[in-house]
Coordinates of C-alpha atoms and ligand atoms in Angstrom, one line a residue:
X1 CA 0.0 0.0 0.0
X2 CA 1.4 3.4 -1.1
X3 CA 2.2 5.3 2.2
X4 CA -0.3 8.5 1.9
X5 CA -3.2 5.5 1.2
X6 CA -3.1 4.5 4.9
X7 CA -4.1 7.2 7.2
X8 CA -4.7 10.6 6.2
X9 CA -5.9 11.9 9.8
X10 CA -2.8 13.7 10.2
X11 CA -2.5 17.2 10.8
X12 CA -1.1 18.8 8.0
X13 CA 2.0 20.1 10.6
X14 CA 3.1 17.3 12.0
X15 CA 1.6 16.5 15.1
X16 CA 4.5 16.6 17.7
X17 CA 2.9 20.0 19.8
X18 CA 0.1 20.2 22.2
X19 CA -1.0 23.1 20.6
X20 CA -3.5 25.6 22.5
X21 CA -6.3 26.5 20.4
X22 CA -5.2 30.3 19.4
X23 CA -3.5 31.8 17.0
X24 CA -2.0 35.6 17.6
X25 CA -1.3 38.2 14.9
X26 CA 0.8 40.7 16.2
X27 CA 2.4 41.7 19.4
X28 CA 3.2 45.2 21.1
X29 CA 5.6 44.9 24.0
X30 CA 4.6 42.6 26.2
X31 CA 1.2 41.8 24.9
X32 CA -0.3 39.3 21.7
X33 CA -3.1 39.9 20.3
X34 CA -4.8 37.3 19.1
X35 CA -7.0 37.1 15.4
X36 CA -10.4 37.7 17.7
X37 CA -8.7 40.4 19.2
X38 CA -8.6 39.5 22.1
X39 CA -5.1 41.1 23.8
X40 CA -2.6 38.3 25.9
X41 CA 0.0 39.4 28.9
X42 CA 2.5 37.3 26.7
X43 CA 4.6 35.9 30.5
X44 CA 5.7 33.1 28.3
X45 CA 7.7 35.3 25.7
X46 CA 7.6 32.5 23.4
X47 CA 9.5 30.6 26.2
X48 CA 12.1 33.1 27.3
X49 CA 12.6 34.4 23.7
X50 CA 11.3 38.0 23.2
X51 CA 13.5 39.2 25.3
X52 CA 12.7 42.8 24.1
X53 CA 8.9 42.1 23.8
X54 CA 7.2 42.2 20.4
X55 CA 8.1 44.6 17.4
X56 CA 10.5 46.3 19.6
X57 CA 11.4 49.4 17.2
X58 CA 15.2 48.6 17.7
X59 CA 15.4 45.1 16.6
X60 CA 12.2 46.0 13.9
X61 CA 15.5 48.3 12.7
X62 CA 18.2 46.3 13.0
X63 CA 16.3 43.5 10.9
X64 CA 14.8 45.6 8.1
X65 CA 18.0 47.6 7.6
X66 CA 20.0 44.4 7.0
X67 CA 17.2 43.0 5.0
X68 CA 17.7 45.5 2.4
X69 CA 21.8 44.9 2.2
X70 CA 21.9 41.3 2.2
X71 CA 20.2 38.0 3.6
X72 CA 22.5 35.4 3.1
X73 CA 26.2 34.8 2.5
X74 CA 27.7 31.7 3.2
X75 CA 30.0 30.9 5.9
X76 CA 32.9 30.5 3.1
X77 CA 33.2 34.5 3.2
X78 CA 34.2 37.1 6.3
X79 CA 30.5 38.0 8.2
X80 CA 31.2 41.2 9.7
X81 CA 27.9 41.4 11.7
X82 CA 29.3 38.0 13.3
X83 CA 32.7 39.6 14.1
X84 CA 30.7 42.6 15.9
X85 CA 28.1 40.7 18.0
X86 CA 31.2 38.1 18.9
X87 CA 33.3 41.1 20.0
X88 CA 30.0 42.7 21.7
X89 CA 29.9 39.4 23.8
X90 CA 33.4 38.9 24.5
X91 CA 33.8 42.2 26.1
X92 CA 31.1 41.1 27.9
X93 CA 31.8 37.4 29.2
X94 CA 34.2 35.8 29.8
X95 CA 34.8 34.0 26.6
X96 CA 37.6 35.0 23.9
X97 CA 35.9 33.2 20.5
X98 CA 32.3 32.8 19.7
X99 CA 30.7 30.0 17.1
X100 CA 27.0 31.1 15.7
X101 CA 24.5 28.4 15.2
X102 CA 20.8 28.4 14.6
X103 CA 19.3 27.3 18.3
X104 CA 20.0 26.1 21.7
X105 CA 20.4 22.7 20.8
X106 CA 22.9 23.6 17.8
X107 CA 24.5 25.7 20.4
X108 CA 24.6 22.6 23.0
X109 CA 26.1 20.3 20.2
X110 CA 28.8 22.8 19.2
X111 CA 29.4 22.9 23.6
X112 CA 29.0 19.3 23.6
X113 CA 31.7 18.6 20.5
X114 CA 33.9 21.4 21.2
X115 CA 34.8 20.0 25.0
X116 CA 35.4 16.5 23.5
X117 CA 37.7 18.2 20.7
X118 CA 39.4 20.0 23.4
X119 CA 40.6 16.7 25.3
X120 CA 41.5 14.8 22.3
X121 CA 43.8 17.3 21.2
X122 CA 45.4 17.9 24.7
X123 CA 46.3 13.8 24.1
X124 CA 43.3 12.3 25.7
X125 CA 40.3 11.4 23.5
X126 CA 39.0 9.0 26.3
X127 CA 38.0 12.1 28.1
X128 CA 34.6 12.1 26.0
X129 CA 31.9 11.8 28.9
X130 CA 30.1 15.3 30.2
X131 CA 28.1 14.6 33.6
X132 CA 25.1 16.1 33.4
X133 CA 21.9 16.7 36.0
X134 CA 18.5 15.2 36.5
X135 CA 15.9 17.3 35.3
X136 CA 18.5 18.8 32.7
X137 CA 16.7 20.1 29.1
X138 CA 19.3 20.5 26.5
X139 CA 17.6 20.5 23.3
X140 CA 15.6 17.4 20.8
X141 CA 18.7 16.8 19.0
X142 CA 20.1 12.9 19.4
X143 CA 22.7 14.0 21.2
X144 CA 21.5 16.8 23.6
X145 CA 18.1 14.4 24.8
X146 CA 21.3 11.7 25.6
X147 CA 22.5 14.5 27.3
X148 CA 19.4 15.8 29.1
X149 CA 18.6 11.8 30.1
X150 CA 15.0 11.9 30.3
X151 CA 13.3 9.1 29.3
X152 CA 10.4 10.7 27.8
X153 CA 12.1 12.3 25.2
X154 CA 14.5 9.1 24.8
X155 CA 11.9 6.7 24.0
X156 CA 11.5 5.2 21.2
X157 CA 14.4 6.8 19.5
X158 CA 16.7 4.1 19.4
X159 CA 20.5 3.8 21.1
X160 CA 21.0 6.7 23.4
X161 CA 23.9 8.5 22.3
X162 CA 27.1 7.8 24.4
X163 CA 29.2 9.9 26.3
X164 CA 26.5 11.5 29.3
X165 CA 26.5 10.9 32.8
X166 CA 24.0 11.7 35.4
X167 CA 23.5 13.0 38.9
X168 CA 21.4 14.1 41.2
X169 CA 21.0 18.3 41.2
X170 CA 22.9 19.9 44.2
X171 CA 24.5 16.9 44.9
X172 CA 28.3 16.8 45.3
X173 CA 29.4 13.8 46.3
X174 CA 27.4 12.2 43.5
X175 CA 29.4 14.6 40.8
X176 CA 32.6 13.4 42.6
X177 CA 31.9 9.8 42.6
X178 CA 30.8 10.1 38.9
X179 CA 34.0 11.2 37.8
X180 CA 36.1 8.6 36.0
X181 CA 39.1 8.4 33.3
X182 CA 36.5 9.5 30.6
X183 CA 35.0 12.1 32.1
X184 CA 35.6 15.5 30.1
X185 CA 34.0 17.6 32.3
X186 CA 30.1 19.3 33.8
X187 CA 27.1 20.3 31.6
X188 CA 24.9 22.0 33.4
X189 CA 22.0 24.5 33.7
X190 CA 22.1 27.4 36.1
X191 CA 18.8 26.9 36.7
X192 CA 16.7 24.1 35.0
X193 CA 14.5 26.0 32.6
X194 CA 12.1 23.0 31.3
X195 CA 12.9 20.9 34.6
X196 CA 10.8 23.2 36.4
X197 CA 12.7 26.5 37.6
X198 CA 15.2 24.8 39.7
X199 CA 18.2 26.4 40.8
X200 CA 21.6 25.2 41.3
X201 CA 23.2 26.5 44.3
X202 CA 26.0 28.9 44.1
X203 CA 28.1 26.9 46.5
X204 CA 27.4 23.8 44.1
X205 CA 28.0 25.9 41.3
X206 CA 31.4 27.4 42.8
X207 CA 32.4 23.7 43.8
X208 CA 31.9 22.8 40.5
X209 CA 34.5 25.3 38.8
X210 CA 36.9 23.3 41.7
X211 CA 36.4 20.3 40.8
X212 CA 37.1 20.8 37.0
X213 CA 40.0 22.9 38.0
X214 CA 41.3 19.8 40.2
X215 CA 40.7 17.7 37.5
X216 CA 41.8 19.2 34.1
X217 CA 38.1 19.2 33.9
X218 CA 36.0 21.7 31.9
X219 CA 32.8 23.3 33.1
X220 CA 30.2 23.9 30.1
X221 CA 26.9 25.7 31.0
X222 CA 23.9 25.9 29.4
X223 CA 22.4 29.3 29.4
X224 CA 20.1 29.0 26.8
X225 CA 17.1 30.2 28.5
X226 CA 18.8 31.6 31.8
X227 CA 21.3 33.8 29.8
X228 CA 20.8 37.9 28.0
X229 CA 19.0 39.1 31.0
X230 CA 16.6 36.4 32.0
X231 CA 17.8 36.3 35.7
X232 CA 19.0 40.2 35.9
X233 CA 22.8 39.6 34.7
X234 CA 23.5 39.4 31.5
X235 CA 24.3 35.6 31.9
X236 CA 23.4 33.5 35.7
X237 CA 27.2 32.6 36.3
X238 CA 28.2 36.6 36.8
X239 CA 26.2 36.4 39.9
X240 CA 28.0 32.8 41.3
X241 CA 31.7 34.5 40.9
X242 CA 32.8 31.7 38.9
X243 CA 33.7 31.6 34.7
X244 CA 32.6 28.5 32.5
X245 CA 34.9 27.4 29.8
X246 CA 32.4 26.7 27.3
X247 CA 29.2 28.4 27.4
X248 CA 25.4 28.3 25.3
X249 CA 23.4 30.5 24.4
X250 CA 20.6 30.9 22.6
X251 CA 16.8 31.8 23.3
X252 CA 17.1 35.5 24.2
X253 CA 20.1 36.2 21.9
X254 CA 18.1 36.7 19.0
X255 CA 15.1 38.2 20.6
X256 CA 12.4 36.3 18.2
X257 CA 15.0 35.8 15.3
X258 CA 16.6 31.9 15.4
X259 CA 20.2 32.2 16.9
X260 CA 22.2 30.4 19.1
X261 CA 26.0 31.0 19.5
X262 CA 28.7 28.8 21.7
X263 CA 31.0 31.0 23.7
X264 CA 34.6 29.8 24.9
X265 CA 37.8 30.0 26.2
X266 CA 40.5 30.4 24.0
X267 CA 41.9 27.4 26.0
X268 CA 38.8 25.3 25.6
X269 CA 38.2 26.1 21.7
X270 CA 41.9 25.5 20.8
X271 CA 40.7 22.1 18.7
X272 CA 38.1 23.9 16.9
X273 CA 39.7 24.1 13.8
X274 CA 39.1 25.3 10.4
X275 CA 36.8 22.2 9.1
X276 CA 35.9 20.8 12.7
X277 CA 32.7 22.4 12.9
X278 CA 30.1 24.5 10.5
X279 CA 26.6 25.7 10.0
X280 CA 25.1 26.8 6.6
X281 CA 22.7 29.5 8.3
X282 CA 24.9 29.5 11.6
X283 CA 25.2 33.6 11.9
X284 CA 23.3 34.5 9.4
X285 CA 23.2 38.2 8.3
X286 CA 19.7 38.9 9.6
X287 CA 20.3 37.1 12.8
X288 CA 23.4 38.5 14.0
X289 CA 21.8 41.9 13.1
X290 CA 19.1 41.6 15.2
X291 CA 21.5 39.6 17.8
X292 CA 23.6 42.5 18.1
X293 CA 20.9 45.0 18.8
X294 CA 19.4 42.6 21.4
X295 CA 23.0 42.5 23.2
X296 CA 23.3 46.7 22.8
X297 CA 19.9 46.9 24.5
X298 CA 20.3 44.3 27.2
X299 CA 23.8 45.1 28.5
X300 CA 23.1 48.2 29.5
X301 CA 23.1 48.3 33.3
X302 CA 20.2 50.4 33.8
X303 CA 18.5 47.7 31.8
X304 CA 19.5 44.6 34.0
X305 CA 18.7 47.1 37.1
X306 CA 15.4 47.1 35.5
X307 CA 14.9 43.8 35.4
X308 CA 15.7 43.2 39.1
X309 CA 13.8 46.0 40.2
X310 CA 10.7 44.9 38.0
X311 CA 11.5 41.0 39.2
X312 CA 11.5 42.1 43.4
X313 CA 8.1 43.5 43.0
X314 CA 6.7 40.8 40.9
X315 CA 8.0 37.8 43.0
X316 CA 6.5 40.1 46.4
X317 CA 3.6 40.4 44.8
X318 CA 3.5 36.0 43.9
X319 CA 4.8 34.9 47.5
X320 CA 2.0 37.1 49.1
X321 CA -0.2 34.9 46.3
X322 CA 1.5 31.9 47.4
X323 CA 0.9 33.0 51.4
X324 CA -2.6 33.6 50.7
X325 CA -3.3 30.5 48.2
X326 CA -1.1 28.1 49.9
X327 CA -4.0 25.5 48.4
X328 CA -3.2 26.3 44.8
X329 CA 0.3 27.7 45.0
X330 CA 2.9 26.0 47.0
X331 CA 6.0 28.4 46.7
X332 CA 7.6 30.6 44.1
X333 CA 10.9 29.8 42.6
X334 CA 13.8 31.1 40.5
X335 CA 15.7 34.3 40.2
X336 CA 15.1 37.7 38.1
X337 CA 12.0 37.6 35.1
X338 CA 12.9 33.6 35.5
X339 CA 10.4 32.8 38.2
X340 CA 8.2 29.4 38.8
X341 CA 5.1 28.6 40.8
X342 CA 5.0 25.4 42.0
X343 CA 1.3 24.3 42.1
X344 CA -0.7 22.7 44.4
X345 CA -3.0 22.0 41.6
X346 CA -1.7 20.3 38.2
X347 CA -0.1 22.7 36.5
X348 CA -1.9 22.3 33.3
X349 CA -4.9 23.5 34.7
X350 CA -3.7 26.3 36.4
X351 CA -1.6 27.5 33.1
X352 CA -5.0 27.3 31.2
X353 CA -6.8 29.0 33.7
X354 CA -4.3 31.7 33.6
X355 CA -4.7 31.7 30.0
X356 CA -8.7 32.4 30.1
X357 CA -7.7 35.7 32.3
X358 CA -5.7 37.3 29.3
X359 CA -2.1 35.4 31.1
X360 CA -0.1 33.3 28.8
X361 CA 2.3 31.7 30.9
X362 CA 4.6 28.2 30.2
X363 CA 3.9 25.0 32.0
X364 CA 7.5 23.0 33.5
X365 CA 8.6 19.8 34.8
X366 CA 7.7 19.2 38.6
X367 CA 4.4 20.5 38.3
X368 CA 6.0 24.1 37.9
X369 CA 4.3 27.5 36.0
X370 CA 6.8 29.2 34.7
X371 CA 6.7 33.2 34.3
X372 CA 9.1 33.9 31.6
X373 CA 8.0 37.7 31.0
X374 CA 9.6 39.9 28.2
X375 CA 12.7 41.7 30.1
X376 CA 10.6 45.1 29.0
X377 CA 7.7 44.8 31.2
X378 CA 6.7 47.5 33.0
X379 CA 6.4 47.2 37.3
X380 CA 2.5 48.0 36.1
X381 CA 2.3 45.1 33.6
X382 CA 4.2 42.7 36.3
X383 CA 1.1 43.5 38.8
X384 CA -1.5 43.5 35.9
X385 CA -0.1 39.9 35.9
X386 CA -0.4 39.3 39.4
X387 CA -3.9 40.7 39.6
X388 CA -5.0 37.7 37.0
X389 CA -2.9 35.2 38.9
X390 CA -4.8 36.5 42.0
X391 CA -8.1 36.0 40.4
X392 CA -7.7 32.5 39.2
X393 CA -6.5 31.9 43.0
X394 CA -9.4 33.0 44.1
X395 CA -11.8 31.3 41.9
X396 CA -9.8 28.0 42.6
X397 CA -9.4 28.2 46.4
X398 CA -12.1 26.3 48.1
X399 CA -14.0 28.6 50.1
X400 CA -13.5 29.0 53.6
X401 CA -10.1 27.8 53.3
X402 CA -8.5 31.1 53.4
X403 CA -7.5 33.5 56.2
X404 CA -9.5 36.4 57.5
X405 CA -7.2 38.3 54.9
X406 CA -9.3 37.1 52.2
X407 CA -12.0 39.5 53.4
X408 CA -10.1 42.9 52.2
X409 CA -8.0 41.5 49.2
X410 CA -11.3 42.3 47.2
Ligands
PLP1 C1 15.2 25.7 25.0 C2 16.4 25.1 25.6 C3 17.3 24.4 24.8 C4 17.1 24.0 23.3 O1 16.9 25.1 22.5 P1 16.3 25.0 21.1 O2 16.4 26.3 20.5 O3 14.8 24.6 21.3 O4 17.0 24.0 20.4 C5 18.5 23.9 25.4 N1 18.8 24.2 26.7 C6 17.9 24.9 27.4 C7 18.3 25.2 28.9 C8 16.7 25.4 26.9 O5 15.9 26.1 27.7

């Protein structure tokens, strides 16, 4: 039987998203407004990507001035918009060389082959494994699901890709006893992003940079969604006083427009030769445009200041929520405009429910919400938000089960 004969039932995109029933046509700031015109607080940010909101004026710019130069050259020729937003994010980080790619996971795989090169040429291509973390979400591609080890994404999919290790979160001794001849160093997140906003300590984070150090380890981090801003430093590690070798990015950096980059050490990249590694899009014109606008905007201190002043007020506002609603929210979680409620209710429900008050917000692993808000918002928008979070409390708190309080939160 010819394929297409046996089941046409199938969605002419293929069916791999649970895909709410709306579709939006435009955005302003930090709202969508959908084809019934009906106006979204977009807290999701197309998870942790408009950075700057939608059809910010600098990056509508940035991306129609390039448009009219030139779309596409290949990677055979010099890129100078690639040579700008690479020194932009040099001077910025601690890295020394930047490779573009299209997405976090491209960005992961460059991480993931880059710290294997860098042990093979320093004489020891055993050193091949990365340890990695329960929870961990580092992209769909074979190697970054092997990578983030959870079975759901695994299954079905054939031989896990070699060469990942995993531990507990937070957990030291585990990290330690992991560590064998092949290990070639950490991969970890920050904070977990799709795991459910969970944060690595600082001290575990700090202990970490030790052990690689001790080791002749190297310490990668994914800051795909934690990085440009999310947590109210341009990148989560500035606030841990420590330096990865190898870094991702993606997410944020493009601020709607698909780019990723890998950031390194001179040190770390030293096997990433001409040939080793290549993209056809990877730094494309138009992306590295808008990139490079994104990182003008977002590195501006009064800008991160912003976002920590705008991200105190919001997560006050959501732990007097979770005080008063300790039946539907449980606690509040993360750091800057990265912030997590963790439900007392599935989370599905309470993210759809949030959804039929004008909130769009991002459901997580461990029964987690996620508020991912463009880094724009205003302190008004982040209480409009809280309001509708309030309301859905309300509605779903069975009554009589609150405090006297209740009485004058009208
Ligand atoms: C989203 C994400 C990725 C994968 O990024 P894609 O652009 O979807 O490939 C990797 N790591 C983390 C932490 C992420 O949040």
């Amino acid at each position: 039987m010819a394929p297409h004969a046996a089941d046409t039932a199938i969605s002419p995109v293929l069916p791999t998203y649970a895909r709410a029933d709306v579709s939006f046509e435009r955005g302003e700031g930090a709202w969508l407004i959908a084809k019934s015109g009906d106006r979204y607080l977009d807290f999701g940010a197309g998870v942790a990507v408009n950075a700057l909101g939608h059809a910010h004026p600098k990056l509508v710019e940035a991306l129609t001035q390039q448009a009219h130069k030139v779309w596409h050259v290949s990677n055979l020729y010099q890129v100078e918009g690639q040579t700008a937003l690479a020194e932009k994010l040099i001077s910025l980080t601690f890295a020394d060389t930047v490779f573009f790619a299209n997405s976090g996971a491209e960005a992961l795989e460059a991480s993931i082959k880059m710290a294997r090169k860098y042990h093979a040429v320093s004489g020891h291509p055993e050193r091949y494994e990365l340890i990695t973390f329960e929870g961990a979400f580092h992209g769909r591609t074979l190697a970054t699901i092997a990578a983030g080890g959870q079975d759901k994404y695994l299954d079905g999919f054939g031989p896990v890709t070699p060469g990942f290790v995993q531990v507990p979160l937070n957990d030291l001794a585990a990290v330690s006893a992991a560590i064998t001849d092949n290990t070639a160093g950490f991969l970890i997140e920050p904070i977990q992003g799709e795991g459910g906003i969970c944060e690595a300590t600082k001290d575990f984070m700090q202990a970490l940079r030790s052990l690689a150090d001790e080791h002749g380890l190297l310490l990668v981090l994914d800051e795909v969604q934690s990085g440009v801003g999310r947590t109210g430093h341009l990148y989560a590690y500035q606030d841990v006083g420590i330096e990865p070798d190898i870094m991702a990015s993606a997410k944020g950096i493009g601020g709607g427009f698909p780019l990723g980059a890998c950031l390194a050490t001179a040190e770390a990249a030293k096997g990433m030769t001409p040939g080793t590694h290549g993209s056809t899009y990877g730094g494309n014109p138009l992306a590295v445009a808008v990139g490079g606008a994104v990182i003008d905007e977002v590195a501006q201190p009064e800008f991160l200041e912003h976002v920590r002043r705008v991200s105190g007020r919001l997560s006050q506002g959501l732990s007097m929520l979770a005080d008063e609603y300790p039946d539907v929210i449980e606690s509040v979680r993360g750091r800057g405009l990265m912030l997590g409620l963790k439900c007392k209710r599935p989370n599905a429900e309470l993210q759809q429910a949030f959804m039929d008050k004008g909130l769009l917000t991002v459901a997580a692993g461990d029964n987690v919400v996620r508020l991912l808000p463009p880094l724009i918002i205003s302190e008004d928008e982040a209480m409009d938000a809280v309001a509708r979070i309030e309301a859905v409390c309300a509605e779903l708190s069975p009554k009589g089960a609150n405090d006297p309080k209740e009485v004058s939160a009208s």
